[in-house]
Amino acid sequence: MSAYSLVCLCIDLINKLKGSRIVNKIISIKIVQRYLNDFSFRGTMNIYQGLIVNLFYTLFRLVIGIYYMLPWFISMGIYYLVLSIMKIYLIVCYKRNGNQMQCYRNTGYGLFLLNIPMGGMIILMIKTNAGYSYPGYIIYLSALYTFYTVIVAVINVVKFHKIGNLILSASKIINFVCALMSILALQTAMISRFSSHGDSYRQMMNTITGGIVYVLVIMTAFYMIIHSKKGKKVYE
């Protein structure tokens, strides 16, 4: 109910701001107009935006993990660090007008290789029965943000796949992988906060969700590799 009320409040606030002078002035700026109207340009800007968010999230996980000696947090921080490096690689490919098919395929290989230590992370989480809780109402905001990122990630994967730019599409797939890992992290926090079933229930749920996330990521990596090879044959 708190999350639903927050969404309604945000929608009402957005509707009130639409006709305001400040919003009209912001929209009149050329780069803002281009961002709103040019889908490819918006995708390009989102690569940089996603990289900045990933780097901040990586730093947060690593600092908290090292300070409180939490292996799960440290593992997540390293995982997001590798995803950030993959985004930097895509940015370099995009700026240099590199071979889109090759960059897309290399990203698929990278996700496939990254899935191996990710499996170890999930096993570590299950074995140690990792769990943590957010203070106050932060968990509701975290849940809202996680569900938002998942929905947006899925929509963007489909949209950017249709426009045919494989580098932008690969960037959105990385966002999708990040969203899946966020779901897994959120689940452990929600069970710690609200569940009364004890450690065995959390371990079971972490096993199920962790297995689903692992399979989805490896299927995504396989799809990228196979799709890039098929595309190469078509172009040849």
PDB file of C-alpha atoms in Angstrom:
ATOM      1  CA  MET A   1       0.000   0.000   0.000  1.00  0.00           C
ATOM      2  CA  SER A   2       2.890   2.361   0.750  1.00  0.00           C
ATOM      3  CA  ALA A   3       4.442   1.657  -2.656  1.00  0.00           C
ATOM      4  CA  TYR A   4       1.062   2.135  -4.402  1.00  0.00           C
ATOM      5  CA  SER A   5       0.467   5.455  -2.590  1.00  0.00           C
ATOM      6  CA  LEU A   6       3.947   6.642  -3.565  1.00  0.00           C
ATOM      7  CA  VAL A   7       3.290   5.837  -7.244  1.00  0.00           C
ATOM      8  CA  CYS A   8      -0.045   7.715  -7.177  1.00  0.00           C
ATOM      9  CA  LEU A   9       1.623  10.706  -5.511  1.00  0.00           C
ATOM     10  CA  CYS A  10       4.401  10.758  -8.138  1.00  0.00           C
ATOM     11  CA  ILE A  11       1.893  10.553 -11.020  1.00  0.00           C
ATOM     12  CA  ASP A  12      -0.149  13.418  -9.558  1.00  0.00           C
ATOM     13  CA  LEU A  13       3.019  15.496  -9.101  1.00  0.00           C
ATOM     14  CA  ILE A  14       4.126  14.834 -12.695  1.00  0.00           C
ATOM     15  CA  ASN A  15       0.709  15.871 -14.048  1.00  0.00           C
ATOM     16  CA  LYS A  16       0.875  19.138 -12.069  1.00  0.00           C
ATOM     17  CA  LEU A  17       4.385  19.895 -13.299  1.00  0.00           C
ATOM     18  CA  LYS A  18       3.619  19.272 -16.991  1.00  0.00           C
ATOM     19  CA  GLY A  19       2.181  22.711 -17.644  1.00  0.00           C
ATOM     20  CA  SER A  20       4.488  24.688 -15.363  1.00  0.00           C
ATOM     21  CA  ARG A  21       6.867  27.362 -16.669  1.00  0.00           C
ATOM     22  CA  ILE A  22       9.948  25.635 -15.298  1.00  0.00           C
ATOM     23  CA  VAL A  23       9.150  22.398 -17.130  1.00  0.00           C
ATOM     24  CA  ASN A  24       8.382  24.291 -20.369  1.00  0.00           C
ATOM     25  CA  LYS A  25      11.748  26.082 -20.166  1.00  0.00           C
ATOM     26  CA  ILE A  26      13.576  22.799 -19.593  1.00  0.00           C
ATOM     27  CA  ILE A  27      11.774  21.155 -22.521  1.00  0.00           C
ATOM     28  CA  SER A  28      12.669  24.105 -24.780  1.00  0.00           C
ATOM     29  CA  ILE A  29      16.403  23.317 -24.385  1.00  0.00           C
ATOM     30  CA  LYS A  30      17.689  21.698 -27.595  1.00  0.00           C
ATOM     31  CA  ILE A  31      19.493  18.767 -25.960  1.00  0.00           C
ATOM     32  CA  VAL A  32      16.407  17.989 -23.847  1.00  0.00           C
ATOM     33  CA  GLN A  33      14.201  18.061 -26.957  1.00  0.00           C
ATOM     34  CA  ARG A  34      16.609  15.717 -28.701  1.00  0.00           C
ATOM     35  CA  TYR A  35      16.631  13.403 -25.678  1.00  0.00           C
ATOM     36  CA  LEU A  36      12.829  13.248 -25.643  1.00  0.00           C
ATOM     37  CA  ASN A  37      12.353  12.852 -29.412  1.00  0.00           C
ATOM     38  CA  ASP A  38      15.445  10.981 -30.630  1.00  0.00           C
ATOM     39  CA  PHE A  39      15.224   7.357 -29.484  1.00  0.00           C
ATOM     40  CA  SER A  40      18.795   6.454 -30.511  1.00  0.00           C
ATOM     41  CA  PHE A  41      20.245   9.546 -28.790  1.00  0.00           C
ATOM     42  CA  ARG A  42      18.324   8.671 -25.634  1.00  0.00           C
ATOM     43  CA  GLY A  43      19.770   5.177 -25.772  1.00  0.00           C
ATOM     44  CA  THR A  44      23.288   6.589 -26.148  1.00  0.00           C
ATOM     45  CA  MET A  45      22.851   8.873 -23.134  1.00  0.00           C
ATOM     46  CA  ASN A  46      21.439   5.979 -21.126  1.00  0.00           C
ATOM     47  CA  ILE A  47      24.689   4.032 -21.611  1.00  0.00           C
ATOM     48  CA  TYR A  48      26.591   6.755 -19.732  1.00  0.00           C
ATOM     49  CA  GLN A  49      23.808   7.102 -17.185  1.00  0.00           C
ATOM     50  CA  GLY A  50      23.764   3.355 -16.543  1.00  0.00           C
ATOM     51  CA  LEU A  51      27.542   3.275 -16.195  1.00  0.00           C
ATOM     52  CA  ILE A  52      27.513   6.037 -13.554  1.00  0.00           C
ATOM     53  CA  VAL A  53      24.741   4.272 -11.594  1.00  0.00           C
ATOM     54  CA  ASN A  54      26.602   0.957 -11.780  1.00  0.00           C
ATOM     55  CA  LEU A  55      29.843   2.520 -10.539  1.00  0.00           C
ATOM     56  CA  PHE A  56      28.116   4.170  -7.564  1.00  0.00           C
ATOM     57  CA  TYR A  57      26.317   0.918  -6.744  1.00  0.00           C
ATOM     58  CA  THR A  58      29.608  -0.985  -7.013  1.00  0.00           C
ATOM     59  CA  LEU A  59      31.324   1.452  -4.650  1.00  0.00           C
ATOM     60  CA  PHE A  60      28.433   1.220  -2.169  1.00  0.00           C
ATOM     61  CA  ARG A  61      28.504  -2.594  -2.136  1.00  0.00           C
ATOM     62  CA  LEU A  62      32.274  -2.803  -1.777  1.00  0.00           C
ATOM     63  CA  VAL A  63      32.498  -0.203   1.014  1.00  0.00           C
ATOM     64  CA  ILE A  64      29.639  -1.749   3.020  1.00  0.00           C
ATOM     65  CA  GLY A  65      30.939  -5.281   2.401  1.00  0.00           C
ATOM     66  CA  ILE A  66      34.497  -4.464   3.501  1.00  0.00           C
ATOM     67  CA  TYR A  67      33.393  -2.355   6.495  1.00  0.00           C
ATOM     68  CA  TYR A  68      30.998  -4.985   7.890  1.00  0.00           C
ATOM     69  CA  MET A  69      32.957  -7.975   6.514  1.00  0.00           C
ATOM     70  CA  LEU A  70      30.034  -9.253   4.408  1.00  0.00           C
ATOM     71  CA  PRO A  71      31.235 -11.703   1.698  1.00  0.00           C
ATOM     72  CA  TRP A  72      27.909 -11.456  -0.182  1.00  0.00           C
ATOM     73  CA  PHE A  73      28.162  -7.661  -0.467  1.00  0.00           C
ATOM     74  CA  ILE A  74      31.791  -7.842  -1.589  1.00  0.00           C
ATOM     75  CA  SER A  75      30.906 -10.471  -4.221  1.00  0.00           C
ATOM     76  CA  MET A  76      28.029  -8.318  -5.498  1.00  0.00           C
ATOM     77  CA  GLY A  77      30.321  -5.299  -5.654  1.00  0.00           C
ATOM     78  CA  ILE A  78      32.883  -7.162  -7.751  1.00  0.00           C
ATOM     79  CA  TYR A  79      30.091  -8.506  -9.976  1.00  0.00           C
ATOM     80  CA  TYR A  80      28.757  -5.016 -10.679  1.00  0.00           C
ATOM     81  CA  LEU A  81      32.307  -3.785 -11.230  1.00  0.00           C
ATOM     82  CA  VAL A  82      32.759  -6.320 -14.040  1.00  0.00           C
ATOM     83  CA  LEU A  83      29.400  -5.281 -15.540  1.00  0.00           C
ATOM     84  CA  SER A  84      30.588  -1.656 -15.421  1.00  0.00           C
ATOM     85  CA  ILE A  85      33.766  -2.635 -17.288  1.00  0.00           C
ATOM     86  CA  MET A  86      31.598  -4.318 -19.926  1.00  0.00           C
ATOM     87  CA  LYS A  87      29.623  -1.084 -20.293  1.00  0.00           C
ATOM     88  CA  ILE A  88      32.844   0.875 -20.721  1.00  0.00           C
ATOM     89  CA  TYR A  89      33.768  -1.572 -23.485  1.00  0.00           C
ATOM     90  CA  LEU A  90      30.428  -0.902 -25.211  1.00  0.00           C
ATOM     91  CA  ILE A  91      30.947   2.866 -24.916  1.00  0.00           C
ATOM     92  CA  VAL A  92      34.364   2.535 -26.564  1.00  0.00           C
ATOM     93  CA  CYS A  93      32.845   0.415 -29.348  1.00  0.00           C
ATOM     94  CA  TYR A  94      30.067   2.941 -29.871  1.00  0.00           C
ATOM     95  CA  LYS A  95      32.375   5.974 -29.993  1.00  0.00           C
ATOM     96  CA  ARG A  96      34.798   4.283 -32.389  1.00  0.00           C
ATOM     97  CA  ASN A  97      31.983   2.959 -34.618  1.00  0.00           C
ATOM     98  CA  GLY A  98      33.235  -0.560 -34.016  1.00  0.00           C
ATOM     99  CA  ASN A  99      31.786  -3.728 -35.478  1.00  0.00           C
ATOM    100  CA  GLN A 100      28.382  -3.927 -33.784  1.00  0.00           C
ATOM    101  CA  MET A 101      28.040  -7.663 -34.314  1.00  0.00           C
ATOM    102  CA  GLN A 102      31.444  -8.367 -32.783  1.00  0.00           C
ATOM    103  CA  CYS A 103      30.811  -6.089 -29.782  1.00  0.00           C
ATOM    104  CA  TYR A 104      27.429  -7.720 -29.238  1.00  0.00           C
ATOM    105  CA  ARG A 105      28.940 -11.212 -29.441  1.00  0.00           C
ATOM    106  CA  ASN A 106      31.819 -10.320 -27.111  1.00  0.00           C
ATOM    107  CA  THR A 107      29.308  -9.009 -24.575  1.00  0.00           C
ATOM    108  CA  GLY A 108      27.475 -12.324 -24.800  1.00  0.00           C
ATOM    109  CA  TYR A 109      30.726 -14.217 -24.181  1.00  0.00           C
ATOM    110  CA  GLY A 110      31.484 -11.884 -21.277  1.00  0.00           C
ATOM    111  CA  LEU A 111      28.098 -12.551 -19.652  1.00  0.00           C
ATOM    112  CA  PHE A 112      28.558 -16.285 -20.172  1.00  0.00           C
ATOM    113  CA  LEU A 113      31.969 -16.253 -18.458  1.00  0.00           C
ATOM    114  CA  LEU A 114      30.692 -13.951 -15.726  1.00  0.00           C
ATOM    115  CA  ASN A 115      27.885 -16.425 -15.064  1.00  0.00           C
ATOM    116  CA  ILE A 116      30.423 -18.943 -13.734  1.00  0.00           C
ATOM    117  CA  PRO A 117      31.515 -16.876 -10.695  1.00  0.00           C
ATOM    118  CA  MET A 118      27.907 -15.667 -10.369  1.00  0.00           C
ATOM    119  CA  GLY A 119      26.908 -19.274  -9.759  1.00  0.00           C
ATOM    120  CA  GLY A 120      29.544 -19.386  -7.000  1.00  0.00           C
ATOM    121  CA  MET A 121      28.097 -16.199  -5.513  1.00  0.00           C
ATOM    122  CA  ILE A 122      24.606 -17.692  -5.423  1.00  0.00           C
ATOM    123  CA  ILE A 123      25.907 -20.907  -3.828  1.00  0.00           C
ATOM    124  CA  LEU A 124      27.764 -18.786  -1.245  1.00  0.00           C
ATOM    125  CA  MET A 125      24.568 -16.881  -0.503  1.00  0.00           C
ATOM    126  CA  ILE A 126      22.617 -20.133  -0.071  1.00  0.00           C
ATOM    127  CA  LYS A 127      25.282 -21.874   2.045  1.00  0.00           C
ATOM    128  CA  THR A 128      25.793 -18.902   4.370  1.00  0.00           C
ATOM    129  CA  ASN A 129      22.035 -18.156   4.314  1.00  0.00           C
ATOM    130  CA  ALA A 130      22.871 -14.514   3.653  1.00  0.00           C
ATOM    131  CA  GLY A 131      20.311 -11.974   4.707  1.00  0.00           C
ATOM    132  CA  TYR A 132      20.189  -8.290   5.555  1.00  0.00           C
ATOM    133  CA  SER A 133      17.495  -5.696   6.147  1.00  0.00           C
ATOM    134  CA  TYR A 134      17.110  -2.045   5.180  1.00  0.00           C
ATOM    135  CA  PRO A 135      16.320   0.488   7.903  1.00  0.00           C
ATOM    136  CA  GLY A 136      12.909   2.153   8.099  1.00  0.00           C
ATOM    137  CA  TYR A 137      10.953   2.668   4.892  1.00  0.00           C
ATOM    138  CA  ILE A 138      14.006   2.315   2.641  1.00  0.00           C
ATOM    139  CA  ILE A 139      12.986  -1.250   1.845  1.00  0.00           C
ATOM    140  CA  TYR A 140       9.738   0.015   0.223  1.00  0.00           C
ATOM    141  CA  LEU A 141      11.653   2.483  -1.920  1.00  0.00           C
ATOM    142  CA  SER A 142      14.163  -0.240  -2.769  1.00  0.00           C
ATOM    143  CA  ALA A 143      11.330  -2.562  -3.812  1.00  0.00           C
ATOM    144  CA  LEU A 144       9.703   0.153  -5.935  1.00  0.00           C
ATOM    145  CA  TYR A 145      13.015   0.964  -7.618  1.00  0.00           C
ATOM    146  CA  THR A 146      13.790  -2.719  -8.241  1.00  0.00           C
ATOM    147  CA  PHE A 147      10.421  -3.433  -9.868  1.00  0.00           C
ATOM    148  CA  TYR A 148      10.726  -0.235 -11.905  1.00  0.00           C
ATOM    149  CA  THR A 149      14.199  -1.195 -13.181  1.00  0.00           C
ATOM    150  CA  VAL A 150      13.012  -4.691 -14.099  1.00  0.00           C
ATOM    151  CA  ILE A 151      10.020  -3.395 -16.079  1.00  0.00           C
ATOM    152  CA  VAL A 152      12.055  -0.671 -17.814  1.00  0.00           C
ATOM    153  CA  ALA A 153      14.901  -3.118 -18.542  1.00  0.00           C
ATOM    154  CA  VAL A 154      12.552  -5.611 -20.234  1.00  0.00           C
ATOM    155  CA  ILE A 155      10.826  -2.879 -22.276  1.00  0.00           C
ATOM    156  CA  ASN A 156      14.154  -1.368 -23.368  1.00  0.00           C
ATOM    157  CA  VAL A 157      15.601  -4.747 -24.367  1.00  0.00           C
ATOM    158  CA  VAL A 158      12.642  -5.257 -26.729  1.00  0.00           C
ATOM    159  CA  LYS A 159      12.647  -1.654 -28.055  1.00  0.00           C
ATOM    160  CA  PHE A 160      16.362  -1.398 -28.759  1.00  0.00           C
ATOM    161  CA  HIS A 161      16.436  -4.863 -30.288  1.00  0.00           C
ATOM    162  CA  LYS A 162      13.871  -3.636 -32.826  1.00  0.00           C
ATOM    163  CA  ILE A 163      15.832  -0.521 -33.864  1.00  0.00           C
ATOM    164  CA  GLY A 164      18.751  -2.719 -34.898  1.00  0.00           C
ATOM    165  CA  ASN A 165      21.620  -1.057 -32.977  1.00  0.00           C
ATOM    166  CA  LEU A 166      23.316  -4.052 -31.365  1.00  0.00           C
ATOM    167  CA  ILE A 167      25.613  -2.009 -29.105  1.00  0.00           C
ATOM    168  CA  LEU A 168      22.694  -0.163 -27.522  1.00  0.00           C
ATOM    169  CA  SER A 169      20.816  -3.448 -27.331  1.00  0.00           C
ATOM    170  CA  ALA A 170      23.759  -5.081 -25.510  1.00  0.00           C
ATOM    171  CA  SER A 171      23.783  -2.186 -23.028  1.00  0.00           C
ATOM    172  CA  LYS A 172      20.101  -2.757 -22.261  1.00  0.00           C
ATOM    173  CA  ILE A 173      20.731  -6.478 -21.792  1.00  0.00           C
ATOM    174  CA  ILE A 174      23.386  -5.641 -19.171  1.00  0.00           C
ATOM    175  CA  ASN A 175      20.770  -3.445 -17.430  1.00  0.00           C
ATOM    176  CA  PHE A 176      18.415  -6.437 -17.517  1.00  0.00           C
ATOM    177  CA  VAL A 177      21.055  -8.636 -15.845  1.00  0.00           C
ATOM    178  CA  CYS A 178      21.604  -5.960 -13.179  1.00  0.00           C
ATOM    179  CA  ALA A 179      17.838  -5.867 -12.558  1.00  0.00           C
ATOM    180  CA  LEU A 180      17.733  -9.650 -12.090  1.00  0.00           C
ATOM    181  CA  MET A 181      20.508  -9.483  -9.501  1.00  0.00           C
ATOM    182  CA  SER A 182      18.652  -6.638  -7.768  1.00  0.00           C
ATOM    183  CA  ILE A 183      15.599  -8.889  -7.438  1.00  0.00           C
ATOM    184  CA  LEU A 184      17.722 -11.557  -5.759  1.00  0.00           C
ATOM    185  CA  ALA A 185      19.228  -9.022  -3.341  1.00  0.00           C
ATOM    186  CA  LEU A 186      15.804  -7.498  -2.597  1.00  0.00           C
ATOM    187  CA  GLN A 187      14.315 -10.906  -1.841  1.00  0.00           C
ATOM    188  CA  THR A 188      16.854 -11.633   0.893  1.00  0.00           C
ATOM    189  CA  ALA A 189      16.131  -8.239   2.478  1.00  0.00           C
ATOM    190  CA  MET A 190      12.335  -8.671   2.324  1.00  0.00           C
ATOM    191  CA  ILE A 191      12.475 -12.159   3.833  1.00  0.00           C
ATOM    192  CA  SER A 192      14.713 -10.905   6.658  1.00  0.00           C
ATOM    193  CA  ARG A 193      12.295  -8.031   7.309  1.00  0.00           C
ATOM    194  CA  PHE A 194       8.876  -9.625   6.946  1.00  0.00           C
ATOM    195  CA  SER A 195       9.136 -13.420   7.017  1.00  0.00           C
ATOM    196  CA  SER A 196       8.484 -15.415  10.192  1.00  0.00           C
ATOM    197  CA  HIS A 197       9.322 -18.800   8.651  1.00  0.00           C
ATOM    198  CA  GLY A 198      12.941 -18.816   9.780  1.00  0.00           C
ATOM    199  CA  ASP A 199      16.273 -19.505   8.077  1.00  0.00           C
ATOM    200  CA  SER A 200      15.146 -22.669   6.247  1.00  0.00           C
ATOM    201  CA  TYR A 201      12.492 -20.719   4.323  1.00  0.00           C
ATOM    202  CA  ARG A 202      14.983 -18.016   3.300  1.00  0.00           C
ATOM    203  CA  GLN A 203      17.449 -20.682   2.167  1.00  0.00           C
ATOM    204  CA  MET A 204      14.773 -22.397   0.072  1.00  0.00           C
ATOM    205  CA  MET A 205      13.610 -19.145  -1.548  1.00  0.00           C
ATOM    206  CA  ASN A 206      17.190 -18.036  -2.235  1.00  0.00           C
ATOM    207  CA  THR A 207      17.820 -21.393  -3.907  1.00  0.00           C
ATOM    208  CA  ILE A 208      14.733 -21.089  -6.146  1.00  0.00           C
ATOM    209  CA  THR A 209      15.202 -17.424  -7.116  1.00  0.00           C
ATOM    210  CA  GLY A 210      18.978 -17.786  -7.427  1.00  0.00           C
ATOM    211  CA  GLY A 211      18.515 -20.764  -9.759  1.00  0.00           C
ATOM    212  CA  ILE A 212      16.000 -18.859 -11.913  1.00  0.00           C
ATOM    213  CA  VAL A 213      18.291 -15.803 -12.156  1.00  0.00           C
ATOM    214  CA  TYR A 214      21.273 -18.003 -13.056  1.00  0.00           C
ATOM    215  CA  VAL A 215      19.347 -19.806 -15.821  1.00  0.00           C
ATOM    216  CA  LEU A 216      17.919 -16.551 -17.249  1.00  0.00           C
ATOM    217  CA  VAL A 217      21.365 -14.926 -17.443  1.00  0.00           C
ATOM    218  CA  ILE A 218      22.980 -17.951 -19.103  1.00  0.00           C
ATOM    219  CA  MET A 219      20.071 -18.195 -21.585  1.00  0.00           C
ATOM    220  CA  THR A 220      20.478 -14.481 -22.371  1.00  0.00           C
ATOM    221  CA  ALA A 221      24.214 -14.956 -22.972  1.00  0.00           C
ATOM    222  CA  PHE A 222      23.560 -17.940 -25.256  1.00  0.00           C
ATOM    223  CA  TYR A 223      20.956 -15.962 -27.187  1.00  0.00           C
ATOM    224  CA  MET A 224      23.398 -13.085 -27.759  1.00  0.00           C
ATOM    225  CA  ILE A 225      26.110 -15.444 -29.014  1.00  0.00           C
ATOM    226  CA  ILE A 226      23.779 -17.429 -31.307  1.00  0.00           C
ATOM    227  CA  HIS A 227      22.002 -14.284 -32.582  1.00  0.00           C
ATOM    228  CA  SER A 228      25.325 -12.621 -33.428  1.00  0.00           C
ATOM    229  CA  LYS A 229      26.497 -15.683 -35.360  1.00  0.00           C
ATOM    230  CA  LYS A 230      23.241 -15.854 -37.317  1.00  0.00           C
ATOM    231  CA  GLY A 231      23.464 -12.148 -38.079  1.00  0.00           C
ATOM    232  CA  LYS A 232      27.036 -12.590 -39.286  1.00  0.00           C
ATOM    233  CA  LYS A 233      25.939 -15.261 -41.775  1.00  0.00           C
ATOM    234  CA  VAL A 234      23.135 -13.002 -43.045  1.00  0.00           C
ATOM    235  CA  TYR A 235      25.532 -10.086 -43.592  1.00  0.00           C
ATOM    236  CA  GLU A 236      28.070 -12.371 -45.276  1.00  0.00           C
TER     237      GLU A 236
END
